[in-house]
Amino acid sequence: MEQLLQTIEQIIQKNPYKIQINMPRQKNSPCQKAALVPLAGGWQLQKYTATQVFHHNVTAGELPTTLAQMLQQEFFQLQAFTQTEVHGLRVTKKGALLQNRTAAPQKNKTAHQPTGHNRTKNYLLPEGTVVPALVDMGVFTPDGRVVKAMYDKYRQINRFVELVDNALKEAPTAPLHIVDFGCGKSYLTFVLYYYFTQIRGLPVQMTGLDLKKDVVEKCNTTAQKYGYNNLHFAVGDINGYTPAGKIDMVISLHACDTATDYALANAVQWGAKYIFSVPCCQHQLNAQIQSDSFAALTRYGIVKERVAALMTDAIRANLLQACGYKTQLVEFVGFEHTPKNILIRAVKSNVPLAHRRKVLQEVQSLMEEFSLEPILFELLQAELNVIEGE
């Protein structure tokens, strides 16, 4: 243990911008890999399962022991990336230490460096501004500089904020009441609150909902730490939540499967003007979809899965249009980063009745052809009946 700690401390002294840990010791280990990125005063540990990422902050003093324990108990291999070198360390089954050092690949030297384009782009969250949530995420340093290894994440966050900002053509004078369904650890919720209040100067009342009590308590503590007095978190389910008053905007990021549909239905039934939703896993239609005329689209598992997912979002967008929303499906993250990269952006508008009926008929044709019963169609039945009856 002592030799392992000394070796790890020597590697940390090289000031890596990222540390990766992989090669699980147990084949059935739920955690397949881990990574650490610098934070103010320490590091953020990210542990990856097949479906989730778990975050935990580690102080600088705790880092050597944490890495040593992980290499003894969970993983075989560690790689630490600096701007010029990659330092490798492997602990064999018998406890022997194997070290290597290689030159950093060219892409590691340049990929995260701010290019001329990055320096001149007018980001809505500009570098040099201290955004507390981005510091805690490890995207910004304490003085507001972008961490070199986090430029992709920085651009993705700015892209999301930009898509939200573009929808708010006119700044509201009354407080903007926002609900964020399934907010989780809420870093993006904090970023949006900061943008609305500190950059755009909008009056905002924002509520984040999550099923996990401990997550909600932590988020409320963080909001108090940041001084975000009009940002609150509560334990609540997407299905069945009743707001205290009018809701102007609904946000739903990575709500699993039909949870997205419940969020969309709630937004419509509350008369929310703005809807921003990034769907997650979409299983409902994949279990239903079948067609004699288009059997080629349902015969092959991978094709069926992708067709069902895309059809799910197309139906959601059409149903929102049928309910009077100008709706777009926007790619906000490159497909190389995640396949869950579609944002549903909807704004309540004066959509002509003829168009609303047309898009509703398109949904009904898909349902008939592919034997579909989408949950959102059922949840919005009262609203859709009104459209057909007008």
Coordinates of C-alpha atoms in Angstrom, one line a residue:
M1 CA 0.0 0.0 0.0
E2 CA 2.8 2.4 0.9
Q3 CA 4.6 1.9 -2.4
L4 CA 1.3 2.3 -4.3
L5 CA 0.6 5.5 -2.5
Q6 CA 4.0 6.9 -3.3
T7 CA 3.7 6.0 -7.0
I8 CA 0.3 7.7 -7.2
E9 CA 1.5 10.8 -5.4
Q10 CA 4.4 11.1 -8.0
I11 CA 1.9 10.9 -10.8
I12 CA -0.4 13.5 -9.2
Q13 CA 2.6 15.8 -9.0
K14 CA 2.7 15.9 -12.8
N15 CA -0.6 17.9 -12.6
P16 CA -2.8 15.8 -14.8
Y17 CA -5.9 17.4 -16.3
K18 CA -7.8 14.1 -16.2
I19 CA -7.3 10.7 -14.6
Q20 CA -9.0 7.5 -15.9
I21 CA -9.4 4.2 -14.1
N22 CA -10.6 1.1 -15.9
M23 CA -10.3 -2.7 -16.2
P24 CA -12.7 -3.8 -13.4
R25 CA -11.3 -6.6 -11.2
Q26 CA -14.7 -8.4 -11.2
K27 CA -16.3 -9.2 -14.5
N28 CA -19.8 -8.6 -13.1
S29 CA -18.8 -5.3 -11.5
P30 CA -21.6 -2.7 -11.8
C31 CA -19.0 0.0 -12.2
Q32 CA -17.2 -0.4 -15.6
K33 CA -14.9 2.6 -15.4
A34 CA -14.2 5.9 -13.6
A35 CA -12.7 9.3 -14.2
L36 CA -11.6 12.2 -12.2
V37 CA -11.4 15.9 -13.3
P38 CA -10.0 18.8 -11.3
L39 CA -12.4 21.0 -9.2
A40 CA -11.7 23.9 -7.0
G41 CA -9.8 22.5 -4.0
G42 CA -10.1 18.9 -5.2
W43 CA -11.4 16.6 -7.8
Q44 CA -14.7 15.3 -9.1
L45 CA -14.9 11.5 -9.2
Q46 CA -17.3 10.1 -11.9
K47 CA -18.2 6.4 -11.7
Y48 CA -19.9 4.9 -14.8
T49 CA -22.3 2.0 -14.7
A50 CA -24.0 0.7 -17.9
T51 CA -26.8 3.3 -17.6
Q52 CA -25.8 5.9 -15.1
V53 CA -23.0 8.2 -13.9
F54 CA -22.4 8.8 -10.2
H55 CA -20.5 11.9 -9.0
H56 CA -18.6 12.4 -5.8
N57 CA -16.2 15.1 -4.8
V58 CA -12.7 14.2 -3.5
T59 CA -10.4 16.7 -1.8
A60 CA -6.8 17.0 -3.0
G61 CA -5.6 15.4 0.3
E62 CA -8.0 12.4 -0.2
L63 CA -7.1 11.8 -3.8
P64 CA -4.0 9.5 -3.4
T65 CA -5.8 7.2 -0.9
T66 CA -8.9 7.1 -3.0
L67 CA -7.0 6.1 -6.1
A68 CA -5.0 3.5 -4.2
Q69 CA -8.1 1.9 -2.7
M70 CA -9.8 1.8 -6.1
L71 CA -6.8 0.1 -7.7
Q72 CA -6.6 -2.4 -4.9
Q73 CA -10.3 -3.2 -4.7
E74 CA -12.1 -2.3 -7.9
F75 CA -9.8 -1.8 -10.9
F76 CA -6.5 -2.9 -12.4
Q77 CA -5.4 0.2 -14.4
L78 CA -5.0 4.0 -14.1
Q79 CA -4.0 6.6 -16.7
A80 CA -3.2 10.2 -15.9
F81 CA -3.2 12.7 -18.8
T82 CA -1.1 15.8 -18.9
Q83 CA -0.6 18.1 -21.8
T84 CA 2.6 16.3 -22.9
E85 CA 2.4 12.8 -21.4
V86 CA 0.2 9.9 -20.4
H87 CA 1.3 8.2 -17.2
G88 CA 0.0 4.6 -16.8
L89 CA -0.1 2.5 -13.7
R90 CA -1.3 -1.1 -13.4
V91 CA -1.7 -3.2 -10.3
T92 CA -1.5 -6.9 -11.1
K93 CA -3.6 -9.6 -9.3
K94 CA -0.5 -10.4 -7.2
G95 CA -0.1 -6.7 -6.3
A96 CA 2.9 -5.9 -8.5
L97 CA 3.1 -2.3 -9.9
L98 CA 3.6 -1.8 -13.6
Q99 CA 4.3 1.7 -14.8
N100 CA 4.7 3.2 -18.3
R101 CA 4.9 6.7 -19.7
T102 CA 4.1 7.7 -23.3
A103 CA 3.9 11.0 -25.2
A104 CA 0.4 12.4 -25.3
P105 CA -1.4 11.8 -28.6
Q106 CA -1.6 14.9 -30.7
K107 CA -5.3 15.2 -30.1
N108 CA -4.8 15.4 -26.3
K109 CA -2.5 18.3 -26.8
T110 CA -4.9 20.3 -29.0
A111 CA -8.4 19.0 -28.7
H112 CA -9.3 20.9 -25.6
Q113 CA -7.3 24.0 -26.2
P114 CA -9.3 27.1 -27.0
T115 CA -9.1 27.6 -30.7
G116 CA -9.4 30.9 -32.4
H117 CA -13.1 30.1 -33.1
N118 CA -13.6 29.4 -29.4
R119 CA -12.0 32.6 -28.4
T120 CA -14.1 34.7 -30.6
K121 CA -17.5 33.0 -30.3
N122 CA -19.9 35.0 -28.2
Y123 CA -21.0 32.4 -25.7
L124 CA -23.9 33.2 -23.5
L125 CA -21.9 32.0 -20.5
P126 CA -18.6 33.7 -21.4
E127 CA -15.3 32.5 -20.1
G128 CA -14.0 34.7 -17.3
T129 CA -17.4 34.9 -15.6
V130 CA -17.5 32.9 -12.3
V131 CA -20.6 30.7 -12.6
P132 CA -20.8 28.8 -9.2
A133 CA -22.4 25.7 -10.7
L134 CA -19.9 25.5 -13.5
V135 CA -17.1 25.7 -11.0
D136 CA -18.6 22.9 -8.9
M137 CA -19.1 20.8 -12.1
G138 CA -15.4 21.2 -12.9
V139 CA -16.1 23.1 -16.1
F140 CA -14.7 26.4 -14.8
T141 CA -11.7 27.0 -12.6
P142 CA -12.5 29.2 -9.5
D143 CA -11.4 32.3 -11.5
G144 CA -13.8 31.5 -14.4
R145 CA -11.5 29.9 -16.9
V146 CA -12.7 26.8 -18.8
V147 CA -10.9 23.7 -17.7
K148 CA -9.1 22.5 -20.8
A149 CA -10.5 18.9 -20.6
M150 CA -14.0 20.3 -20.3
Y151 CA -14.3 22.4 -23.4
D152 CA -16.8 20.0 -25.0
K153 CA -19.0 20.1 -21.9
Y154 CA -18.7 23.9 -21.9
R155 CA -19.9 24.1 -25.5
Q156 CA -22.8 21.7 -24.8
I157 CA -24.0 23.7 -21.9
N158 CA -23.8 26.9 -23.8
R159 CA -25.7 25.3 -26.7
F160 CA -28.6 24.3 -24.4
V161 CA -28.8 27.8 -22.8
E162 CA -28.7 29.3 -26.3
L163 CA -31.7 27.1 -27.4
V164 CA -33.6 28.2 -24.4
D165 CA -32.7 31.8 -24.8
N166 CA -33.7 31.8 -28.5
A167 CA -37.3 30.8 -27.5
L168 CA -37.7 33.8 -25.1
K169 CA -38.1 36.5 -27.7
E170 CA -39.7 38.9 -25.3
A171 CA -38.5 39.3 -21.7
P172 CA -41.4 38.8 -19.3
T173 CA -42.1 41.5 -16.8
A174 CA -43.9 39.3 -14.3
P175 CA -41.9 36.4 -12.6
L176 CA -41.3 33.5 -14.9
H177 CA -42.5 30.4 -13.1
I178 CA -40.4 27.3 -14.1
V179 CA -40.7 23.6 -13.2
D180 CA -37.8 21.3 -13.8
F181 CA -39.0 17.7 -13.7
G182 CA -36.5 15.0 -12.6
C183 CA -33.8 17.6 -12.0
G184 CA -31.4 15.1 -10.4
K185 CA -28.3 16.9 -9.1
S186 CA -29.5 19.9 -11.0
Y187 CA -26.3 21.5 -12.2
L188 CA -28.0 22.6 -15.4
T189 CA -30.9 23.9 -13.3
F190 CA -28.5 26.1 -11.4
V191 CA -26.9 27.2 -14.7
L192 CA -30.2 28.2 -16.1
Y193 CA -31.2 30.1 -13.0
Y194 CA -27.9 31.9 -13.0
Y195 CA -28.4 32.8 -16.7
F196 CA -32.0 34.0 -16.3
T197 CA -31.3 36.1 -13.2
Q198 CA -27.7 37.3 -13.5
I199 CA -27.3 37.7 -17.2
R200 CA -30.8 38.4 -18.6
G201 CA -32.0 40.0 -15.4
L202 CA -35.4 38.1 -15.6
P203 CA -37.6 37.7 -12.5
V204 CA -37.8 33.9 -12.0
Q205 CA -39.4 31.5 -9.6
M206 CA -37.9 28.1 -10.2
T207 CA -38.8 24.7 -8.7
G208 CA -36.8 21.5 -9.3
L209 CA -38.5 18.1 -8.6
D210 CA -36.9 14.8 -8.0
L211 CA -38.0 11.5 -6.3
K212 CA -34.8 11.2 -4.2
K213 CA -35.1 13.1 -0.8
D214 CA -31.4 13.2 -0.3
V215 CA -30.8 14.7 -3.7
V216 CA -33.5 17.4 -3.0
E217 CA -32.0 18.3 0.4
K218 CA -28.5 18.6 -1.2
C219 CA -29.8 20.8 -4.0
N220 CA -31.7 23.1 -1.5
T221 CA -28.4 23.5 0.5
T222 CA -26.5 24.3 -2.7
A223 CA -29.1 26.9 -3.7
Q224 CA -28.7 28.6 -0.3
K225 CA -25.0 28.5 -0.7
Y226 CA -25.2 30.2 -4.0
G227 CA -27.7 32.8 -2.7
Y228 CA -30.4 31.7 -5.2
N229 CA -33.4 32.7 -3.1
N230 CA -36.0 32.0 -5.8
L231 CA -34.8 28.5 -6.6
H232 CA -36.3 25.7 -4.6
F233 CA -36.3 21.9 -4.8
A234 CA -39.0 19.5 -3.7
V235 CA -39.7 15.7 -3.6
G236 CA -42.2 15.1 -6.4
D237 CA -43.2 12.8 -9.2
I238 CA -43.7 13.9 -12.8
N239 CA -47.0 12.0 -12.8
G240 CA -49.3 13.6 -10.2
Y241 CA -47.5 16.8 -9.4
T242 CA -49.9 19.8 -8.9
P243 CA -48.3 23.3 -8.9
A244 CA -49.4 26.0 -6.6
G245 CA -50.0 28.5 -9.4
K246 CA -49.5 29.2 -13.0
I247 CA -46.5 27.6 -14.8
D248 CA -44.8 29.4 -17.6
M249 CA -42.0 26.9 -18.5
V250 CA -41.5 23.2 -18.1
I251 CA -38.1 21.6 -18.4
S252 CA -37.6 17.8 -18.6
L253 CA -34.1 16.5 -19.2
H254 CA -33.5 12.8 -19.6
A255 CA -36.8 11.7 -18.0
C256 CA -36.8 8.0 -18.6
D257 CA -39.3 6.5 -21.2
T258 CA -42.9 7.6 -20.6
A259 CA -41.9 10.0 -17.8
T260 CA -41.1 12.4 -20.7
D261 CA -44.7 12.0 -21.9
Y262 CA -46.2 12.9 -18.5
A263 CA -44.0 16.0 -18.3
L264 CA -45.2 17.1 -21.8
A265 CA -48.8 16.4 -20.9
N266 CA -48.5 18.3 -17.7
A267 CA -47.0 21.3 -19.5
V268 CA -49.8 21.3 -22.1
Q269 CA -52.6 21.0 -19.5
W270 CA -51.1 23.8 -17.4
G271 CA -50.9 26.0 -20.4
A272 CA -47.2 26.5 -20.1
K273 CA -45.9 28.8 -22.8
Y274 CA -42.4 27.1 -23.1
I275 CA -41.5 23.5 -23.1
F276 CA -37.9 22.1 -23.3
S277 CA -37.5 18.3 -23.1
V278 CA -34.6 16.0 -23.8
P279 CA -36.0 12.5 -23.9
C280 CA -34.1 9.5 -22.5
C281 CA -34.7 5.8 -23.1
Q282 CA -37.8 5.2 -25.2
H283 CA -39.2 1.7 -24.8
Q284 CA -43.0 2.0 -25.1
L285 CA -43.3 2.1 -28.9
N286 CA -40.5 -0.3 -29.4
A287 CA -42.6 -3.0 -27.6
Q288 CA -45.6 -2.2 -29.7
I289 CA -44.4 -1.4 -33.2
Q290 CA -45.3 -3.8 -36.0
S291 CA -46.4 -3.4 -39.6
D292 CA -47.0 -5.8 -42.5
S293 CA -46.4 -3.1 -45.1
F294 CA -43.2 -1.8 -43.5
A295 CA -41.9 -5.1 -42.0
A296 CA -38.3 -4.2 -43.0
L297 CA -38.3 -1.5 -40.4
T298 CA -39.3 -3.8 -37.6
R299 CA -37.5 -7.0 -38.5
Y300 CA -34.0 -6.0 -37.3
G301 CA -33.6 -5.2 -33.6
I302 CA -31.3 -2.3 -34.0
V303 CA -33.3 -0.7 -36.8
K304 CA -36.6 -1.3 -34.9
E305 CA -35.2 0.3 -31.8
R306 CA -34.0 3.5 -33.6
V307 CA -37.1 3.8 -35.7
A308 CA -39.3 3.5 -32.6
A309 CA -37.2 6.1 -30.8
L310 CA -37.4 8.6 -33.7
M311 CA -41.1 7.8 -34.2
T312 CA -41.7 8.5 -30.5
D313 CA -40.2 12.0 -30.7
A314 CA -42.0 12.7 -34.1
I315 CA -45.3 11.8 -32.5
R316 CA -44.6 13.9 -29.4
A317 CA -43.7 16.9 -31.6
N318 CA -46.8 16.5 -33.7
L319 CA -49.1 16.2 -30.7
L320 CA -47.6 19.4 -29.2
Q321 CA -48.3 21.1 -32.5
A322 CA -51.8 19.8 -32.5
C323 CA -52.2 21.4 -29.0
G324 CA -51.1 24.8 -30.3
Y325 CA -47.3 24.8 -29.9
K326 CA -44.8 25.8 -32.5
T327 CA -42.5 22.7 -32.1
Q328 CA -39.0 21.9 -33.2
L329 CA -36.8 18.8 -32.8
V330 CA -33.2 20.1 -32.4
E331 CA -29.9 18.3 -32.2
F332 CA -28.1 20.1 -29.4
V333 CA -25.2 17.6 -28.7
G334 CA -23.2 15.9 -31.4
F335 CA -24.1 12.2 -31.9
E336 CA -20.5 11.2 -31.2
H337 CA -21.0 12.3 -27.6
T338 CA -24.4 10.7 -27.0
P339 CA -27.3 9.3 -29.0
K340 CA -29.7 11.0 -26.6
N341 CA -29.2 14.3 -28.4
I342 CA -32.6 15.5 -29.5
L343 CA -34.2 18.5 -27.8
I344 CA -37.9 19.0 -28.1
R345 CA -38.5 22.8 -28.0
A346 CA -42.1 24.0 -28.0
V347 CA -43.6 27.5 -27.7
K348 CA -47.3 28.2 -27.3
S349 CA -48.3 30.0 -30.5
N350 CA -51.3 30.8 -32.8
V351 CA -51.0 27.6 -34.8
P352 CA -53.8 27.5 -37.5
L353 CA -56.6 25.0 -36.8
A354 CA -56.1 23.4 -40.2
H355 CA -52.5 22.6 -39.4
R356 CA -53.3 21.3 -36.0
R357 CA -55.8 18.9 -37.5
K358 CA -53.3 17.8 -40.2
V359 CA -50.5 16.9 -37.7
L360 CA -53.0 15.1 -35.5
Q361 CA -54.1 13.0 -38.6
E362 CA -50.5 12.2 -39.3
V363 CA -50.1 10.8 -35.8
Q364 CA -53.3 8.8 -36.2
S365 CA -52.1 7.3 -39.5
L366 CA -48.8 6.2 -37.9
M367 CA -50.7 4.7 -35.0
E368 CA -52.9 2.7 -37.4
E369 CA -50.1 1.6 -39.7
F370 CA -47.7 0.5 -36.9
S371 CA -50.3 -0.6 -34.2
L372 CA -49.2 2.0 -31.8
E373 CA -50.8 3.4 -28.6
P374 CA -48.5 6.2 -27.5
I375 CA -49.1 7.2 -23.9
L376 CA -49.0 11.0 -24.8
F377 CA -51.9 10.5 -27.2
E378 CA -53.9 9.0 -24.3
L379 CA -52.8 11.7 -21.8
L380 CA -53.8 14.5 -24.1
Q381 CA -57.1 12.9 -25.2
A382 CA -59.3 15.7 -23.8
E383 CA -57.3 18.4 -25.6
L384 CA -57.2 16.4 -28.9
N385 CA -61.0 15.8 -28.8
V386 CA -61.5 19.6 -28.7
I387 CA -59.4 20.0 -31.8
E388 CA -61.4 17.4 -33.7
G389 CA -64.6 18.9 -32.5
E390 CA -63.8 22.6 -33.4

